[in-house]
């Protein structure tokens, strides 16, 4: 498997097409905040066509409490390291390829910190993702990601990002969780063993 970072408009159009036509439960290309995508190929030879895409973007805010618990952070500390956390916002394949998932996620863990540093000048330390649509996150678990909890669940029309809203806007948008559309929260610390001995903040 081969990952190619998306830079051109043609590549962006390919990503949009893949998501809108093949993502099983969130077929939208829209995102908020930072974003880096890769097209996925079975090989890097001449004439290869994309078989999927994977992307990372800004983390979530406000964060589910399970993320704060896993990282042993207060809300204020989470804000301090917000730009060192990325959300694997989409992972979408056009077709099923045996063992492709673990190969792709392994490459993502290698490529993402480099691309994040080059584009945003921040050190990427943590990857998170949210899995819904009846999926159990098996591809992530095979790559040793950790299930750390579930989201509280909101109705579809309230499941929008609030990461850039101020206190007043958050108050207006707040709705009590209903348990609908719950998502598994998966977590991956991509720091080296030496780096993990140090505090995140």
PDB file of C-alpha atoms in Angstrom:
ATOM      1  CA  UNK A   1       0.000   0.000   0.000  1.00  0.00           C
ATOM      2  CA  UNK A   2       1.184   3.507  -0.831  1.00  0.00           C
ATOM      3  CA  UNK A   3       0.000   6.852   0.598  1.00  0.00           C
ATOM      4  CA  UNK A   4       0.341  10.092  -1.371  1.00  0.00           C
ATOM      5  CA  UNK A   5      -0.266  13.406   0.376  1.00  0.00           C
ATOM      6  CA  UNK A   6      -2.996  15.488  -1.222  1.00  0.00           C
ATOM      7  CA  UNK A   7      -1.815  18.844  -2.544  1.00  0.00           C
ATOM      8  CA  UNK A   8      -3.370  19.548  -5.951  1.00  0.00           C
ATOM      9  CA  UNK A   9      -6.968  20.385  -6.804  1.00  0.00           C
ATOM     10  CA  UNK A  10      -7.199  17.193  -8.850  1.00  0.00           C
ATOM     11  CA  UNK A  11      -6.206  15.177  -5.777  1.00  0.00           C
ATOM     12  CA  UNK A  12      -8.708  17.091  -3.621  1.00  0.00           C
ATOM     13  CA  UNK A  13     -11.438  16.314  -6.136  1.00  0.00           C
ATOM     14  CA  UNK A  14     -10.490  12.619  -5.979  1.00  0.00           C
ATOM     15  CA  UNK A  15     -10.754  12.663  -2.177  1.00  0.00           C
ATOM     16  CA  UNK A  16     -14.157  14.351  -2.370  1.00  0.00           C
ATOM     17  CA  UNK A  17     -15.407  11.785  -4.880  1.00  0.00           C
ATOM     18  CA  UNK A  18     -14.226   8.834  -2.774  1.00  0.00           C
ATOM     19  CA  UNK A  19     -15.841  10.137   0.417  1.00  0.00           C
ATOM     20  CA  UNK A  20     -19.142  11.130  -1.155  1.00  0.00           C
ATOM     21  CA  UNK A  21     -19.522   7.859  -3.036  1.00  0.00           C
ATOM     22  CA  UNK A  22     -17.974   5.255  -0.752  1.00  0.00           C
ATOM     23  CA  UNK A  23     -18.063   6.341   2.899  1.00  0.00           C
ATOM     24  CA  UNK A  24     -20.627   4.157   4.615  1.00  0.00           C
ATOM     25  CA  UNK A  25     -22.136   6.521   7.184  1.00  0.00           C
ATOM     26  CA  UNK A  26     -20.738  10.090   6.857  1.00  0.00           C
ATOM     27  CA  UNK A  27     -20.513  10.737   3.103  1.00  0.00           C
ATOM     28  CA  UNK A  28     -19.531  14.398   3.391  1.00  0.00           C
ATOM     29  CA  UNK A  29     -16.246  16.028   2.447  1.00  0.00           C
ATOM     30  CA  UNK A  30     -16.767  19.051   4.719  1.00  0.00           C
ATOM     31  CA  UNK A  31     -14.419  19.595   7.665  1.00  0.00           C
ATOM     32  CA  UNK A  32     -13.505  22.360  10.124  1.00  0.00           C
ATOM     33  CA  UNK A  33     -10.016  23.551  11.050  1.00  0.00           C
ATOM     34  CA  UNK A  34      -6.744  21.930  10.086  1.00  0.00           C
ATOM     35  CA  UNK A  35      -6.716  19.139   7.539  1.00  0.00           C
ATOM     36  CA  UNK A  36      -4.216  16.888   5.764  1.00  0.00           C
ATOM     37  CA  UNK A  37      -5.372  14.066   3.494  1.00  0.00           C
ATOM     38  CA  UNK A  38      -3.676  11.216   1.662  1.00  0.00           C
ATOM     39  CA  UNK A  39      -4.833   9.201  -1.320  1.00  0.00           C
ATOM     40  CA  UNK A  40      -4.300   5.456  -0.969  1.00  0.00           C
ATOM     41  CA  UNK A  41      -2.898   3.279  -3.762  1.00  0.00           C
ATOM     42  CA  UNK A  42      -2.228  -0.454  -3.917  1.00  0.00           C
ATOM     43  CA  UNK A  43       1.199   0.354  -5.392  1.00  0.00           C
ATOM     44  CA  UNK A  44       3.186   3.368  -6.579  1.00  0.00           C
ATOM     45  CA  UNK A  45       3.651   2.136 -10.135  1.00  0.00           C
ATOM     46  CA  UNK A  46       2.698   3.973 -13.320  1.00  0.00           C
ATOM     47  CA  UNK A  47      -1.038   4.189 -13.926  1.00  0.00           C
ATOM     48  CA  UNK A  48      -2.048   3.302 -10.369  1.00  0.00           C
ATOM     49  CA  UNK A  49      -5.481   4.593  -9.399  1.00  0.00           C
ATOM     50  CA  UNK A  50      -6.589   5.536  -5.870  1.00  0.00           C
ATOM     51  CA  UNK A  51      -8.334   2.813  -3.893  1.00  0.00           C
ATOM     52  CA  UNK A  52      -9.171   5.018  -0.922  1.00  0.00           C
ATOM     53  CA  UNK A  53      -8.282   8.012   1.218  1.00  0.00           C
ATOM     54  CA  UNK A  54      -7.345   8.762   4.798  1.00  0.00           C
ATOM     55  CA  UNK A  55      -7.150  12.128   6.506  1.00  0.00           C
ATOM     56  CA  UNK A  56      -6.374  13.872   9.769  1.00  0.00           C
ATOM     57  CA  UNK A  57      -7.577  17.211  11.046  1.00  0.00           C
ATOM     58  CA  UNK A  58      -8.022  19.340  14.141  1.00  0.00           C
ATOM     59  CA  UNK A  59      -9.023  17.554  17.309  1.00  0.00           C
ATOM     60  CA  UNK A  60     -12.494  17.931  18.809  1.00  0.00           C
ATOM     61  CA  UNK A  61     -13.705  20.633  21.167  1.00  0.00           C
ATOM     62  CA  UNK A  62     -15.184  20.332  23.655  1.00  0.00           C
ATOM     63  CA  UNK A  63     -13.605  16.899  24.082  1.00  0.00           C
ATOM     64  CA  UNK A  64     -15.504  13.879  25.383  1.00  0.00           C
ATOM     65  CA  UNK A  65     -14.586  13.308  29.033  1.00  0.00           C
ATOM     66  CA  UNK A  66     -13.064   9.931  28.148  1.00  0.00           C
ATOM     67  CA  UNK A  67     -10.316  11.700  26.192  1.00  0.00           C
ATOM     68  CA  UNK A  68      -9.473  13.902  29.175  1.00  0.00           C
ATOM     69  CA  UNK A  69      -9.432  10.876  31.474  1.00  0.00           C
ATOM     70  CA  UNK A  70      -7.194   8.840  29.151  1.00  0.00           C
ATOM     71  CA  UNK A  71      -4.710  11.697  28.846  1.00  0.00           C
ATOM     72  CA  UNK A  72      -4.973  12.737  32.520  1.00  0.00           C
ATOM     73  CA  UNK A  73      -5.686  16.308  31.488  1.00  0.00           C
ATOM     74  CA  UNK A  74      -7.918  19.106  32.672  1.00  0.00           C
ATOM     75  CA  UNK A  75      -9.892  21.072  30.090  1.00  0.00           C
ATOM     76  CA  UNK A  76      -7.367  23.902  30.340  1.00  0.00           C
ATOM     77  CA  UNK A  77      -4.443  21.516  29.783  1.00  0.00           C
ATOM     78  CA  UNK A  78      -6.256  19.991  26.812  1.00  0.00           C
ATOM     79  CA  UNK A  79      -6.549  23.443  25.265  1.00  0.00           C
ATOM     80  CA  UNK A  80      -2.805  23.952  25.773  1.00  0.00           C
ATOM     81  CA  UNK A  81      -1.905  20.871  23.710  1.00  0.00           C
ATOM     82  CA  UNK A  82      -4.878  21.018  21.327  1.00  0.00           C
ATOM     83  CA  UNK A  83      -2.616  21.474  18.299  1.00  0.00           C
ATOM     84  CA  UNK A  84      -0.612  18.348  19.184  1.00  0.00           C
ATOM     85  CA  UNK A  85      -3.691  16.142  18.770  1.00  0.00           C
ATOM     86  CA  UNK A  86      -5.197  15.172  15.428  1.00  0.00           C
ATOM     87  CA  UNK A  87      -8.487  13.526  14.618  1.00  0.00           C
ATOM     88  CA  UNK A  88      -8.426  10.825  11.933  1.00  0.00           C
ATOM     89  CA  UNK A  89     -11.519  12.431  10.483  1.00  0.00           C
ATOM     90  CA  UNK A  90     -11.984  10.056   7.513  1.00  0.00           C
ATOM     91  CA  UNK A  91     -10.730   6.648   6.395  1.00  0.00           C
ATOM     92  CA  UNK A  92     -12.543   5.427   3.312  1.00  0.00           C
ATOM     93  CA  UNK A  93     -11.775   2.599   0.904  1.00  0.00           C
ATOM     94  CA  UNK A  94     -13.272   2.012  -2.531  1.00  0.00           C
ATOM     95  CA  UNK A  95     -12.796  -1.739  -2.214  1.00  0.00           C
ATOM     96  CA  UNK A  96     -11.801  -4.288   0.387  1.00  0.00           C
ATOM     97  CA  UNK A  97      -8.131  -5.309   0.306  1.00  0.00           C
ATOM     98  CA  UNK A  98      -6.891  -7.966   2.773  1.00  0.00           C
ATOM     99  CA  UNK A  99      -4.571  -6.569   5.467  1.00  0.00           C
ATOM    100  CA  UNK A 100      -4.633  -3.110   3.890  1.00  0.00           C
ATOM    101  CA  UNK A 101      -5.944  -1.382   7.004  1.00  0.00           C
ATOM    102  CA  UNK A 102      -2.978  -2.096   9.255  1.00  0.00           C
ATOM    103  CA  UNK A 103      -0.514  -1.207   6.487  1.00  0.00           C
ATOM    104  CA  UNK A 104      -2.276   2.111   5.901  1.00  0.00           C
ATOM    105  CA  UNK A 105      -2.493   3.032   9.586  1.00  0.00           C
ATOM    106  CA  UNK A 106       1.164   2.162  10.098  1.00  0.00           C
ATOM    107  CA  UNK A 107       2.129   4.516   7.270  1.00  0.00           C
ATOM    108  CA  UNK A 108      -0.184   7.187   8.665  1.00  0.00           C
ATOM    109  CA  UNK A 109       1.618   7.048  12.013  1.00  0.00           C
ATOM    110  CA  UNK A 110       4.904   7.638  10.186  1.00  0.00           C
ATOM    111  CA  UNK A 111       3.767  10.282   7.712  1.00  0.00           C
ATOM    112  CA  UNK A 112       1.326  12.289   9.824  1.00  0.00           C
ATOM    113  CA  UNK A 113       3.814  13.804  12.330  1.00  0.00           C
ATOM    114  CA  UNK A 114       6.098  14.885   9.474  1.00  0.00           C
ATOM    115  CA  UNK A 115       3.297  16.467   7.436  1.00  0.00           C
ATOM    116  CA  UNK A 116       1.779  18.115  10.543  1.00  0.00           C
ATOM    117  CA  UNK A 117       5.108  19.678  11.495  1.00  0.00           C
ATOM    118  CA  UNK A 118       5.783  20.871   7.947  1.00  0.00           C
ATOM    119  CA  UNK A 119       2.342  22.406   7.466  1.00  0.00           C
ATOM    120  CA  UNK A 120       1.520  23.731  10.947  1.00  0.00           C
ATOM    121  CA  UNK A 121       4.858  23.742  12.828  1.00  0.00           C
ATOM    122  CA  UNK A 122       3.381  21.740  15.718  1.00  0.00           C
ATOM    123  CA  UNK A 123       4.547  18.373  17.049  1.00  0.00           C
ATOM    124  CA  UNK A 124       1.848  15.751  16.573  1.00  0.00           C
ATOM    125  CA  UNK A 125       1.682  13.430  19.577  1.00  0.00           C
ATOM    126  CA  UNK A 126      -1.775  11.869  19.711  1.00  0.00           C
ATOM    127  CA  UNK A 127      -4.222  10.493  17.147  1.00  0.00           C
ATOM    128  CA  UNK A 128      -7.889   9.955  17.905  1.00  0.00           C
ATOM    129  CA  UNK A 129     -10.802   8.778  15.823  1.00  0.00           C
ATOM    130  CA  UNK A 130     -14.524   8.144  16.169  1.00  0.00           C
ATOM    131  CA  UNK A 131     -16.213   5.045  14.781  1.00  0.00           C
ATOM    132  CA  UNK A 132     -19.948   4.714  14.220  1.00  0.00           C
ATOM    133  CA  UNK A 133     -22.369   3.214  11.740  1.00  0.00           C
ATOM    134  CA  UNK A 134     -22.347  -0.177  13.446  1.00  0.00           C
ATOM    135  CA  UNK A 135     -18.588  -0.581  12.983  1.00  0.00           C
ATOM    136  CA  UNK A 136     -16.457  -1.937  15.827  1.00  0.00           C
ATOM    137  CA  UNK A 137     -13.136  -0.312  14.945  1.00  0.00           C
ATOM    138  CA  UNK A 138     -11.497  -3.652  14.128  1.00  0.00           C
ATOM    139  CA  UNK A 139      -9.010  -2.124  11.678  1.00  0.00           C
ATOM    140  CA  UNK A 140      -7.798   0.281  14.381  1.00  0.00           C
ATOM    141  CA  UNK A 141      -7.669  -2.395  17.056  1.00  0.00           C
ATOM    142  CA  UNK A 142      -5.482  -4.486  14.735  1.00  0.00           C
ATOM    143  CA  UNK A 143      -3.052  -1.542  14.727  1.00  0.00           C
ATOM    144  CA  UNK A 144      -3.139  -1.445  18.546  1.00  0.00           C
ATOM    145  CA  UNK A 145      -5.344   1.599  18.937  1.00  0.00           C
ATOM    146  CA  UNK A 146      -7.241   1.671  22.217  1.00  0.00           C
ATOM    147  CA  UNK A 147     -10.991   2.027  22.702  1.00  0.00           C
ATOM    148  CA  UNK A 148     -11.316   4.558  25.517  1.00  0.00           C
ATOM    149  CA  UNK A 149     -15.071   5.107  25.589  1.00  0.00           C
ATOM    150  CA  UNK A 150     -18.112   6.310  23.699  1.00  0.00           C
ATOM    151  CA  UNK A 151     -19.527   9.709  22.872  1.00  0.00           C
ATOM    152  CA  UNK A 152     -22.703  10.677  24.719  1.00  0.00           C
ATOM    153  CA  UNK A 153     -24.660  10.741  21.470  1.00  0.00           C
ATOM    154  CA  UNK A 154     -26.593  13.579  19.848  1.00  0.00           C
ATOM    155  CA  UNK A 155     -29.382  13.828  17.272  1.00  0.00           C
ATOM    156  CA  UNK A 156     -28.130  14.177  13.683  1.00  0.00           C
ATOM    157  CA  UNK A 157     -29.087  17.851  13.445  1.00  0.00           C
ATOM    158  CA  UNK A 158     -27.042  18.658  16.570  1.00  0.00           C
ATOM    159  CA  UNK A 159     -23.938  16.656  15.672  1.00  0.00           C
ATOM    160  CA  UNK A 160     -21.950  19.656  14.461  1.00  0.00           C
ATOM    161  CA  UNK A 161     -18.493  20.868  15.381  1.00  0.00           C
ATOM    162  CA  UNK A 162     -18.266  23.547  18.055  1.00  0.00           C
ATOM    163  CA  UNK A 163     -14.486  23.740  18.267  1.00  0.00           C
ATOM    164  CA  UNK A 164     -14.276  27.364  17.134  1.00  0.00           C
ATOM    165  CA  UNK A 165     -17.300  28.694  19.065  1.00  0.00           C
ATOM    166  CA  UNK A 166     -16.959  31.091  21.992  1.00  0.00           C
ATOM    167  CA  UNK A 167     -18.643  30.610  25.377  1.00  0.00           C
ATOM    168  CA  UNK A 168     -21.878  32.321  24.340  1.00  0.00           C
ATOM    169  CA  UNK A 169     -22.141  30.321  21.126  1.00  0.00           C
ATOM    170  CA  UNK A 170     -21.486  27.088  23.015  1.00  0.00           C
ATOM    171  CA  UNK A 171     -24.280  27.960  25.424  1.00  0.00           C
ATOM    172  CA  UNK A 172     -26.689  28.553  22.540  1.00  0.00           C
ATOM    173  CA  UNK A 173     -25.753  25.322  20.778  1.00  0.00           C
ATOM    174  CA  UNK A 174     -25.713  23.099  23.865  1.00  0.00           C
ATOM    175  CA  UNK A 175     -28.204  20.268  23.844  1.00  0.00           C
ATOM    176  CA  UNK A 176     -28.478  17.523  26.435  1.00  0.00           C
ATOM    177  CA  UNK A 177     -27.047  14.238  25.083  1.00  0.00           C
ATOM    178  CA  UNK A 178     -29.767  11.851  23.965  1.00  0.00           C
ATOM    179  CA  UNK A 179     -27.741   8.688  23.394  1.00  0.00           C
ATOM    180  CA  UNK A 180     -28.441   8.779  19.653  1.00  0.00           C
ATOM    181  CA  UNK A 181     -25.629   8.227  17.147  1.00  0.00           C
ATOM    182  CA  UNK A 182     -23.074   7.187  19.754  1.00  0.00           C
ATOM    183  CA  UNK A 183     -19.538   6.698  18.471  1.00  0.00           C
ATOM    184  CA  UNK A 184     -16.652   4.630  19.764  1.00  0.00           C
ATOM    185  CA  UNK A 185     -13.643   6.766  20.706  1.00  0.00           C
ATOM    186  CA  UNK A 186     -10.286   5.269  19.712  1.00  0.00           C
ATOM    187  CA  UNK A 187      -6.926   6.601  20.866  1.00  0.00           C
ATOM    188  CA  UNK A 188      -3.329   6.178  19.685  1.00  0.00           C
ATOM    189  CA  UNK A 189      -0.257   7.680  21.345  1.00  0.00           C
ATOM    190  CA  UNK A 190       2.287   8.046  18.519  1.00  0.00           C
ATOM    191  CA  UNK A 191       5.143   9.404  20.625  1.00  0.00           C
ATOM    192  CA  UNK A 192       8.354   7.421  21.031  1.00  0.00           C
ATOM    193  CA  UNK A 193       8.925   5.461  24.254  1.00  0.00           C
ATOM    194  CA  UNK A 194      11.324   8.162  25.433  1.00  0.00           C
ATOM    195  CA  UNK A 195       8.817  10.930  24.694  1.00  0.00           C
ATOM    196  CA  UNK A 196       6.081   9.084  26.584  1.00  0.00           C
ATOM    197  CA  UNK A 197       8.100   9.367  29.788  1.00  0.00           C
ATOM    198  CA  UNK A 198       7.541  13.117  29.635  1.00  0.00           C
ATOM    199  CA  UNK A 199       4.285  14.876  30.454  1.00  0.00           C
ATOM    200  CA  UNK A 200       2.080  15.921  27.544  1.00  0.00           C
ATOM    201  CA  UNK A 201       1.895  19.453  28.955  1.00  0.00           C
TER     202      UNK A 201
END
